Amino acid sequence: MSRLRVPAEEHETADEVDLLVVGGGSAGCAAAITGARLGLRTALVEEMPFLGGMSTGGCVGTFCGFYTGEKDGSVVPLVGGLPLEIAETLKSRGDAYGPIPFKTAAVMPYVPLGVKLLLEELVRREPNLHLRLHAKLTHTVASDGRIDGVLVHGRSGRLALRAHVFVDATGDAELARQAGAATVKGGEIQYPSMMFTMQHVKLDVALPRLGAFVALVEEGFAKEGLPRRTGNLIPTGRPGEVLVALSRVSLGGRPLDAADADEITTGEIEGRVQAMRLADFLKRRMPGFEEAFVSDTAMRLGVRETRTVDGEYRLTEDDVLAARKFDDGIGRSAWPVERHRAGGETEWKFLDAGTWYTIPFRTLVARGFSNLLVAGRCLSADGGGFASARVIGPCMLGGQAVAAAARLLVRKNAPARDLDLDALRADLANLGVPL
C-alpha cells in the first residue's frame, strides 16, 4: 500500500483562552455558556453550521432527563441552572410543552428550530465566549497527560487554539482519542435512528388513535419488515406537524458503527430511505396521516453511542438502578436504562418513582490527563450506565459541571483529579443545581 507523507506544520496561535469546548451539542453549549457566565475566556468550536448537536441536527424532539415522576404522580424538575432555564424559556415561547409523564420518568417535547435559535441567542449574549461554526477538530497536541493545543479547520484554513482546560463534548470522544486518552467502544453499541418531520397531519383524527399506534407498529414489524417494533409520534405543538421516531439503522443486522467513516456514510443514506418508507406506512395505515407529507428528515443521523472516555470512574447500570448518590455527584438523573437492541427491540429498566442517582464528577475526568474534561455522550460509563446518562438532561448537567470545574482549575492551576469537590458542589448549588 502506498503512503502519503504529510509535512510538519507550525501555526501561530489564533486564540488562547481559559476554557476550550470542542463540540456544540447540548453538553458543549452548556459548558461554554456556563463557563463564559462564570467569567472564563471561553471558545466553542463546532463542525456543523448550527448548535444543538443531536437535539437540533438529529431532531430528537423530546428533552429526556429534565423531569421525573414522584410517588404521588406529580412531576418535578431534576435539573437546575442553565438546563432548566432553557426548558422554561422554550415553554414560554411556545417552542416546548409539558412535561408529560412517562411511567416513572417524564419528557418535554420541543421544536428543534426553537432550540437552535435559543442556543445561538444565549451564546451571542456572552462577551467572554467566542463561537466558531464550520470548525472541525483535526489535530490535538498533547504530552505527559496534558493537552497543549488543538488545530481546527474552517473556512479560513487551519487555526491553532490553546487553553488552560479542554472539554471534549464531541459525542464521539474525538478530542480524547486524538490526545491519546484511553477510549472505550461498547461491546453492544446502540442502533442509530433517522428522525423525520411530517406535516399536514390531521391531529384531531390521529391523536385519539395513538393508543392503537403501538399495535400497528408491531404488526408492521411482523408483516412489512419495519425496522423496529416500537416508536413514537411526537406532535411539535405546531398545527399539523409531527416528529416521527420509527427508524433504526443497521448494517448486516448489527448496529451501524457511527465512528466508522464508511459506515456513517451508509447510515446517513439508509436513514433517509427508511424515513420515506416509514412515511408511506403511516400514510397507508395511521388514521390522520392520509394527506401528510415528509417536510424534511433530520440533518444528520441520530447517533446514540460510539466511543466513551475511560474516566476516573465508570458509571454502571447497578449505580443507576440502585439510585446511588455519590460524594462527588454533580447533578441528578432518573432517566431509565434505555437500550435500542437487536430484533427491533427497545429495552427499558425504570427506576422506582421518586428516586434518582447522581452523576459522579469522576466520570467527566479523562484518566491520566490533568486538563481534559468530558461532557455529554463522552462520559465514562458501562453499557447500562451509559444508556441512562446519555440523554439531554444529564448531558447538559455534565456540561454545566465541567465549566464550574474549569474555573476552579484555572484559579488553582491544579490537575482535574485533584479538584476541590466540595468547592465544585458549592458552586453548582449556587448555580441552582439540585444535588
Short mmCIF file of C-alpha atoms in Angstrom, two decimals:
data_model
loop_
_atom_site.label_atom_id
_atom_site.label_comp_id
_atom_site.label_asym_id
_atom_site.label_seq_id
_atom_site.Cartn_x
_atom_site.Cartn_y
_atom_site.Cartn_z
CA MET A 1 0.00 0.00 0.00
CA SER A 2 1.37 3.43 -0.93
CA ARG A 3 1.88 6.06 1.74
CA LEU A 4 1.39 9.83 1.80
CA ARG A 5 3.86 11.89 3.77
CA VAL A 6 2.36 14.98 5.44
CA PRO A 7 4.90 17.74 6.06
CA ALA A 8 5.38 19.00 9.60
CA GLU A 9 3.48 22.18 10.32
CA GLU A 10 3.80 25.09 12.69
CA HIS A 11 0.98 27.58 13.27
CA GLU A 12 0.64 30.86 15.07
CA THR A 13 -1.84 30.62 17.92
CA ALA A 14 -5.09 32.22 16.81
CA ASP A 15 -6.65 32.22 20.27
CA GLU A 16 -5.58 31.37 23.81
CA VAL A 17 -8.37 31.02 26.37
CA ASP A 18 -9.20 29.66 29.79
CA LEU A 19 -11.70 27.09 28.50
CA LEU A 20 -11.94 25.49 25.07
CA VAL A 21 -15.01 23.37 24.37
CA VAL A 22 -14.97 21.09 21.34
CA GLY A 23 -18.49 20.23 20.22
CA GLY A 24 -21.53 22.48 20.26
CA GLY A 25 -24.23 19.99 21.16
CA SER A 26 -26.33 20.16 24.32
CA ALA A 27 -23.40 19.37 26.61
CA GLY A 28 -20.93 21.61 24.80
CA CYS A 29 -23.30 24.57 24.76
CA ALA A 30 -23.98 24.11 28.47
CA ALA A 31 -20.24 24.05 29.16
CA ALA A 32 -19.39 27.06 27.01
CA ILE A 33 -22.28 29.30 28.10
CA THR A 34 -21.78 28.46 31.77
CA GLY A 35 -18.02 28.97 31.52
CA ALA A 36 -18.48 32.39 29.94
CA ARG A 37 -21.05 33.37 32.55
CA LEU A 38 -18.55 32.40 35.26
CA GLY A 39 -16.03 34.82 33.80
CA LEU A 40 -13.82 32.41 31.87
CA ARG A 41 -12.42 33.41 28.50
CA THR A 42 -14.15 30.67 26.53
CA ALA A 43 -14.03 29.31 22.98
CA LEU A 44 -16.56 26.92 21.45
CA VAL A 45 -15.84 25.10 18.19
CA GLU A 46 -18.45 23.11 16.27
CA GLU A 47 -18.07 21.39 12.91
CA MET A 48 -21.72 21.85 11.90
CA PRO A 49 -23.22 25.22 10.84
CA PHE A 50 -25.54 25.27 13.88
CA LEU A 51 -25.61 24.47 17.59
CA GLY A 52 -27.51 21.81 19.49
CA GLY A 53 -25.98 18.60 18.18
CA MET A 54 -28.48 15.75 18.19
CA SER A 55 -31.16 17.89 19.84
CA THR A 56 -31.35 20.06 16.71
CA GLY A 57 -29.46 18.36 13.89
CA GLY A 58 -30.79 14.97 14.92
CA CYS A 59 -34.30 16.35 15.68
CA VAL A 60 -34.61 14.21 18.81
CA GLY A 61 -37.82 16.08 19.62
CA THR A 62 -38.06 15.44 23.37
CA PHE A 63 -35.97 16.61 26.30
CA CYS A 64 -35.38 13.50 28.40
CA GLY A 65 -33.91 13.56 31.90
CA PHE A 66 -35.11 17.08 32.77
CA TYR A 67 -38.00 15.93 34.97
CA THR A 68 -39.02 12.87 36.94
CA GLY A 69 -42.12 11.41 38.50
CA GLU A 70 -42.79 11.35 42.23
CA LYS A 71 -44.64 8.61 44.12
CA ASP A 72 -47.78 10.78 44.28
CA GLY A 73 -47.82 11.05 40.47
CA SER A 74 -46.55 14.62 40.31
CA VAL A 75 -43.68 15.64 38.02
CA VAL A 76 -40.74 17.67 39.34
CA PRO A 77 -37.53 19.09 37.78
CA LEU A 78 -34.30 17.12 38.13
CA VAL A 79 -32.04 19.71 36.55
CA GLY A 80 -31.29 23.28 37.57
CA GLY A 81 -29.31 26.23 36.35
CA LEU A 82 -28.91 26.56 32.58
CA PRO A 83 -30.79 23.39 31.51
CA LEU A 84 -33.88 24.40 33.44
CA GLU A 85 -33.57 27.98 32.16
CA ILE A 86 -33.54 26.65 28.59
CA ALA A 87 -36.55 24.40 29.19
CA GLU A 88 -38.62 27.16 30.78
CA THR A 89 -37.65 29.70 28.10
CA LEU A 90 -38.69 27.33 25.32
CA LYS A 91 -42.05 26.73 27.01
CA SER A 92 -42.63 30.48 27.41
CA ARG A 93 -42.02 30.94 23.67
CA GLY A 94 -44.33 28.14 22.59
CA ASP A 95 -41.40 26.01 21.43
CA ALA A 96 -41.93 23.29 24.04
CA TYR A 97 -44.72 21.86 26.18
CA GLY A 98 -45.05 19.51 29.10
CA PRO A 99 -43.52 17.82 30.96
CA ILE A 100 -45.50 14.71 30.07
CA PRO A 101 -45.32 11.72 32.46
CA PHE A 102 -43.69 8.60 31.01
CA LYS A 103 -44.05 5.76 33.53
CA THR A 104 -41.76 6.88 36.39
CA ALA A 105 -39.98 9.46 34.21
CA ALA A 106 -41.18 12.42 32.12
CA VAL A 107 -40.42 14.04 28.76
CA MET A 108 -40.77 17.53 27.32
CA PRO A 109 -41.46 17.74 23.56
CA TYR A 110 -39.86 20.71 21.80
CA VAL A 111 -39.46 22.34 18.39
CA PRO A 112 -35.86 21.74 17.17
CA LEU A 113 -35.68 25.12 15.40
CA GLY A 114 -36.65 26.83 18.65
CA VAL A 115 -33.75 25.15 20.45
CA LYS A 116 -31.34 26.09 17.69
CA LEU A 117 -32.32 29.75 17.80
CA LEU A 118 -32.28 29.93 21.60
CA LEU A 119 -28.81 28.42 21.89
CA GLU A 120 -27.48 30.90 19.34
CA GLU A 121 -29.10 33.74 21.26
CA LEU A 122 -27.56 32.61 24.56
CA VAL A 123 -24.10 32.26 23.02
CA ARG A 124 -24.26 35.68 21.36
CA ARG A 125 -25.12 37.34 24.68
CA GLU A 126 -21.80 36.32 26.24
CA PRO A 127 -18.88 38.71 25.57
CA ASN A 128 -16.45 36.15 27.04
CA LEU A 129 -17.49 33.48 24.52
CA HIS A 130 -16.04 33.12 21.01
CA LEU A 131 -18.03 30.73 18.81
CA ARG A 132 -16.62 29.17 15.65
CA LEU A 133 -19.00 27.16 13.47
CA HIS A 134 -17.80 25.13 10.47
CA ALA A 135 -14.72 24.36 12.59
CA LYS A 136 -13.66 20.72 12.63
CA LEU A 137 -11.07 19.40 15.06
CA THR A 138 -8.20 17.88 13.06
CA HIS A 139 -5.16 17.62 15.38
CA THR A 140 -4.55 17.57 19.11
CA VAL A 141 -1.11 18.19 20.59
CA ALA A 142 -0.62 16.54 23.97
CA SER A 143 2.21 15.13 26.09
CA ASP A 144 2.64 13.82 29.62
CA GLY A 145 -1.09 13.78 30.26
CA ARG A 146 -1.70 17.39 29.29
CA ILE A 147 -3.19 18.93 26.14
CA ASP A 148 -1.14 21.84 24.84
CA GLY A 149 -3.36 22.88 21.94
CA VAL A 150 -5.50 21.84 19.02
CA LEU A 151 -5.88 22.56 15.32
CA VAL A 152 -9.30 23.14 13.84
CA HIS A 153 -10.05 23.51 10.15
CA GLY A 154 -12.57 26.08 8.98
CA ARG A 155 -13.33 28.36 6.07
CA SER A 156 -10.17 30.37 6.80
CA GLY A 157 -7.93 27.31 6.86
CA ARG A 158 -6.30 25.84 9.92
CA LEU A 159 -6.36 27.62 13.28
CA ALA A 160 -4.23 26.80 16.31
CA LEU A 161 -6.05 27.19 19.62
CA ARG A 162 -4.71 26.87 23.15
CA ALA A 163 -6.45 26.74 26.53
CA HIS A 164 -5.89 26.05 30.18
CA VAL A 165 -8.74 23.50 30.26
CA PHE A 166 -10.19 21.48 27.36
CA VAL A 167 -13.64 19.89 27.25
CA ASP A 168 -14.46 17.02 24.92
CA ALA A 169 -18.13 17.41 24.05
CA THR A 170 -17.82 15.83 20.60
CA GLY A 171 -20.18 12.96 21.41
CA ASP A 172 -17.61 10.54 19.99
CA ALA A 173 -14.68 11.23 22.37
CA GLU A 174 -12.76 12.56 19.36
CA LEU A 175 -10.69 15.12 21.28
CA ALA A 176 -9.76 12.47 23.84
CA ARG A 177 -8.88 9.96 21.12
CA GLN A 178 -6.62 12.43 19.34
CA ALA A 179 -4.95 13.37 22.62
CA GLY A 180 -4.07 9.74 23.29
CA ALA A 181 -6.50 9.29 26.19
CA ALA A 182 -7.98 5.83 26.60
CA THR A 183 -11.40 5.46 24.99
CA VAL A 184 -13.87 2.60 25.03
CA LYS A 185 -16.27 1.28 22.42
CA GLY A 186 -19.09 -0.75 23.92
CA GLY A 187 -19.45 -4.41 23.10
CA GLU A 188 -23.06 -3.80 22.10
CA ILE A 189 -23.39 -0.24 20.83
CA GLN A 190 -26.91 1.07 20.35
CA TYR A 191 -28.61 1.39 16.98
CA PRO A 192 -28.90 4.89 15.48
CA SER A 193 -32.12 6.28 14.01
CA MET A 194 -33.22 8.88 11.47
CA MET A 195 -35.90 11.25 12.72
CA PHE A 196 -38.20 12.94 10.22
CA THR A 197 -40.97 15.53 10.24
CA MET A 198 -44.41 15.11 8.69
CA GLN A 199 -46.80 17.99 8.11
CA HIS A 200 -50.46 18.27 7.18
CA VAL A 201 -51.32 15.61 9.76
CA LYS A 202 -54.94 15.73 10.92
CA LEU A 203 -54.12 15.81 14.62
CA ASP A 204 -57.77 15.73 15.67
CA VAL A 205 -58.00 12.33 13.98
CA ALA A 206 -54.51 10.98 14.79
CA LEU A 207 -54.15 11.88 18.47
CA PRO A 208 -57.17 9.87 19.69
CA ARG A 209 -55.68 6.84 17.87
CA LEU A 210 -52.23 6.98 19.47
CA GLY A 211 -53.25 4.16 21.79
CA ALA A 212 -53.60 1.85 18.76
CA PHE A 213 -50.28 3.01 17.31
CA VAL A 214 -48.25 0.51 19.37
CA ALA A 215 -50.10 -2.49 17.97
CA LEU A 216 -49.98 -1.01 14.47
CA VAL A 217 -46.17 -0.74 14.54
CA GLU A 218 -45.81 -4.25 15.99
CA GLU A 219 -47.94 -5.57 13.14
CA GLY A 220 -45.90 -3.58 10.61
CA PHE A 221 -42.68 -5.04 12.03
CA ALA A 222 -44.02 -8.57 11.59
CA LYS A 223 -45.75 -8.20 8.23
CA GLU A 224 -43.93 -5.38 6.43
CA GLY A 225 -40.43 -5.61 7.89
CA LEU A 226 -40.41 -2.26 9.70
CA PRO A 227 -37.01 -1.67 11.32
CA ARG A 228 -38.30 -1.60 14.92
CA ARG A 229 -41.18 -2.91 16.99
CA THR A 230 -41.98 0.33 18.78
CA GLY A 231 -41.86 4.02 18.00
CA ASN A 232 -43.22 7.43 18.81
CA LEU A 233 -45.24 10.14 17.10
CA ILE A 234 -44.34 13.47 18.71
CA PRO A 235 -46.61 16.46 17.98
CA THR A 236 -44.41 19.55 17.98
CA GLY A 237 -47.21 21.83 19.15
CA ARG A 238 -47.42 23.48 15.74
CA PRO A 239 -50.53 22.88 13.60
CA GLY A 240 -50.44 19.58 11.72
CA GLU A 241 -46.75 18.86 12.45
CA VAL A 242 -45.42 15.62 13.92
CA LEU A 243 -41.88 14.34 14.54
CA VAL A 244 -41.64 10.61 13.79
CA ALA A 245 -39.37 8.20 15.67
CA LEU A 246 -39.64 4.86 13.87
CA SER A 247 -36.28 4.38 12.17
CA ARG A 248 -33.49 2.04 13.20
CA VAL A 249 -30.38 1.79 11.03
CA SER A 250 -28.34 -1.38 10.95
CA LEU A 251 -25.65 -2.92 8.79
CA GLY A 252 -25.98 -6.62 8.10
CA GLY A 253 -28.26 -7.00 11.09
CA ARG A 254 -25.85 -5.40 13.58
CA PRO A 255 -25.73 -1.84 14.90
CA LEU A 256 -24.15 0.56 12.47
CA ASP A 257 -20.85 1.90 13.84
CA ALA A 258 -21.14 5.68 13.52
CA ALA A 259 -17.47 6.07 14.47
CA ASP A 260 -16.50 4.45 11.16
CA ALA A 261 -16.36 6.83 8.17
CA ASP A 262 -17.75 4.36 5.63
CA GLU A 263 -20.48 3.06 7.90
CA ILE A 264 -21.77 6.50 8.89
CA THR A 265 -21.94 7.40 5.18
CA THR A 266 -24.04 4.30 4.53
CA GLY A 267 -26.15 5.04 7.57
CA GLU A 268 -26.98 8.62 6.62
CA ILE A 269 -28.29 7.49 3.23
CA GLU A 270 -30.13 4.46 4.58
CA GLY A 271 -31.77 6.61 7.24
CA ARG A 272 -33.38 8.81 4.60
CA VAL A 273 -34.51 5.75 2.64
CA GLN A 274 -36.13 4.42 5.81
CA ALA A 275 -37.82 7.76 6.51
CA MET A 276 -39.63 7.72 3.16
CA ARG A 277 -40.65 4.10 3.56
CA LEU A 278 -41.95 4.68 7.08
CA ALA A 279 -43.86 7.77 5.98
CA ASP A 280 -45.57 5.66 3.34
CA PHE A 281 -46.52 3.14 6.04
CA LEU A 282 -48.06 5.89 8.17
CA LYS A 283 -49.99 7.35 5.23
CA ARG A 284 -51.45 3.93 4.48
CA ARG A 285 -52.11 2.68 8.00
CA MET A 286 -52.33 5.50 10.54
CA PRO A 287 -55.59 7.50 10.65
CA GLY A 288 -54.99 11.21 10.19
CA PHE A 289 -51.84 10.73 8.09
CA GLU A 290 -53.55 10.08 4.75
CA GLU A 291 -52.68 13.52 3.31
CA ALA A 292 -49.50 14.12 5.33
CA PHE A 293 -46.08 14.54 3.72
CA VAL A 294 -42.45 14.47 4.81
CA SER A 295 -41.29 18.07 5.09
CA ASP A 296 -37.72 17.01 5.90
CA THR A 297 -35.57 14.43 7.58
CA ALA A 298 -33.17 15.34 10.35
CA MET A 299 -29.99 16.93 9.04
CA ARG A 300 -27.94 14.09 10.47
CA LEU A 301 -28.38 10.50 11.61
CA GLY A 302 -29.43 10.22 15.25
CA VAL A 303 -26.40 8.52 16.76
CA ARG A 304 -26.86 7.16 20.27
CA GLU A 305 -23.47 5.64 21.00
CA THR A 306 -19.93 5.42 19.62
CA ARG A 307 -16.89 5.85 21.91
CA THR A 308 -16.70 6.94 25.54
CA VAL A 309 -13.75 8.09 27.61
CA ASP A 310 -12.10 5.86 30.18
CA GLY A 311 -12.58 8.14 33.16
CA GLU A 312 -11.59 8.14 36.79
CA TYR A 313 -14.85 6.24 37.45
CA ARG A 314 -17.26 4.34 35.21
CA LEU A 315 -20.95 4.82 35.94
CA THR A 316 -22.62 1.39 35.97
CA GLU A 317 -26.11 0.07 35.38
CA ASP A 318 -26.15 -1.02 39.03
CA ASP A 319 -25.41 2.57 40.08
CA VAL A 320 -28.39 3.77 38.06
CA LEU A 321 -30.93 1.16 39.15
CA ALA A 322 -29.82 1.31 42.79
CA ALA A 323 -30.27 5.12 42.71
CA ARG A 324 -26.76 5.64 44.13
CA LYS A 325 -25.73 9.02 45.48
CA PHE A 326 -22.03 9.88 45.12
CA ASP A 327 -19.91 12.21 47.24
CA ASP A 328 -18.77 13.90 44.02
CA GLY A 329 -22.24 13.98 42.45
CA ILE A 330 -22.71 16.96 40.10
CA GLY A 331 -26.40 16.55 39.35
CA ARG A 332 -29.38 14.21 39.49
CA SER A 333 -30.67 11.79 36.87
CA ALA A 334 -33.58 9.39 36.86
CA TRP A 335 -33.88 8.51 33.19
CA PRO A 336 -34.32 4.74 32.79
CA VAL A 337 -31.78 2.41 31.25
CA GLU A 338 -32.93 2.69 27.62
CA ARG A 339 -31.18 0.36 25.18
CA HIS A 340 -32.00 0.09 21.49
CA ARG A 341 -31.16 -3.52 20.76
CA ALA A 342 -31.29 -6.17 18.06
CA GLY A 343 -34.57 -7.56 16.79
CA GLY A 344 -36.24 -4.16 16.70
CA GLU A 345 -36.45 -4.16 20.50
CA THR A 346 -36.11 -1.26 22.92
CA GLU A 347 -35.30 -2.44 26.44
CA TRP A 348 -36.38 -0.28 29.38
CA LYS A 349 -35.37 -0.59 33.03
CA PHE A 350 -37.06 2.10 35.13
CA LEU A 351 -36.03 3.49 38.47
CA ASP A 352 -38.63 3.49 41.21
CA ALA A 353 -40.84 6.58 41.31
CA GLY A 354 -39.38 9.35 43.42
CA THR A 355 -35.80 8.04 43.20
CA TRP A 356 -32.74 9.31 41.36
CA TYR A 357 -28.99 8.77 41.19
CA THR A 358 -26.22 11.34 40.96
CA ILE A 359 -23.60 11.62 38.22
CA PRO A 360 -20.07 11.38 39.68
CA PHE A 361 -17.68 14.13 38.62
CA ARG A 362 -15.05 11.41 38.16
CA THR A 363 -16.96 10.15 35.10
CA LEU A 364 -16.14 13.50 33.47
CA VAL A 365 -12.37 13.35 34.07
CA ALA A 366 -10.24 11.60 31.43
CA ARG A 367 -7.99 9.15 33.22
CA GLY A 368 -4.35 10.20 33.22
CA PHE A 369 -4.96 13.75 31.95
CA SER A 370 -4.66 16.89 34.01
CA ASN A 371 -6.62 19.34 31.85
CA LEU A 372 -9.07 17.21 29.81
CA LEU A 373 -12.68 17.01 30.96
CA VAL A 374 -15.56 15.41 29.09
CA ALA A 375 -19.29 16.07 28.89
CA GLY A 376 -22.29 14.53 27.19
CA ARG A 377 -22.10 11.17 25.45
CA CYS A 378 -18.35 11.03 26.07
CA LEU A 379 -18.77 10.38 29.81
CA SER A 380 -17.23 7.30 31.35
CA ALA A 381 -19.88 4.60 31.79
CA ASP A 382 -20.60 0.96 31.10
CA GLY A 383 -23.33 0.00 28.63
CA GLY A 384 -26.22 0.20 31.08
CA GLY A 385 -24.99 3.32 32.85
CA PHE A 386 -24.46 4.99 29.51
CA ALA A 387 -27.95 4.01 28.36
CA SER A 388 -29.39 6.20 31.13
CA ALA A 389 -26.91 9.10 31.27
CA ARG A 390 -26.65 9.71 27.50
CA VAL A 391 -29.89 11.73 27.24
CA ILE A 392 -30.06 15.52 27.03
CA GLY A 393 -30.73 16.37 30.70
CA PRO A 394 -27.69 14.58 32.15
CA CYS A 395 -25.58 15.74 29.20
CA MET A 396 -26.33 19.38 29.98
CA LEU A 397 -25.70 18.82 33.69
CA GLY A 398 -22.29 17.42 32.80
CA GLY A 399 -21.52 20.41 30.60
CA GLN A 400 -22.50 22.82 33.35
CA ALA A 401 -20.36 20.92 35.86
CA VAL A 402 -17.17 20.85 33.80
CA ALA A 403 -17.45 24.60 33.26
CA ALA A 404 -17.64 25.17 37.01
CA ALA A 405 -14.74 22.76 37.45
CA ALA A 406 -12.70 24.62 34.82
CA ARG A 407 -12.99 27.84 36.80
CA LEU A 408 -11.58 26.11 39.87
CA LEU A 409 -8.78 24.53 37.83
CA VAL A 410 -7.82 27.88 36.32
CA ARG A 411 -7.79 29.54 39.75
CA LYS A 412 -5.76 26.81 41.46
CA ASN A 413 -3.69 25.67 38.47
CA ALA A 414 -4.30 22.12 39.65
CA PRO A 415 -4.89 18.83 37.79
CA ALA A 416 -8.50 17.76 37.34
CA ARG A 417 -8.17 14.66 39.51
CA ASP A 418 -7.18 16.87 42.50
CA LEU A 419 -10.13 19.22 42.18
CA ASP A 420 -11.73 20.50 45.40
CA LEU A 421 -15.02 18.62 45.10
CA ASP A 422 -16.69 20.44 47.98
CA ALA A 423 -15.96 23.76 46.27
CA LEU A 424 -17.30 22.39 42.97
CA ARG A 425 -20.56 21.23 44.54
CA ALA A 426 -20.94 24.54 46.35
CA ASP A 427 -20.51 26.39 43.04
CA LEU A 428 -23.09 24.14 41.36
CA ALA A 429 -25.54 24.70 44.18
CA ASN A 430 -25.07 28.45 43.68
CA LEU A 431 -25.99 27.92 40.01
CA GLY A 432 -29.26 26.36 41.15
CA VAL A 433 -28.38 22.70 40.56
CA PRO A 434 -30.18 20.24 42.88
CA LEU A 435 -27.57 17.95 44.38
#
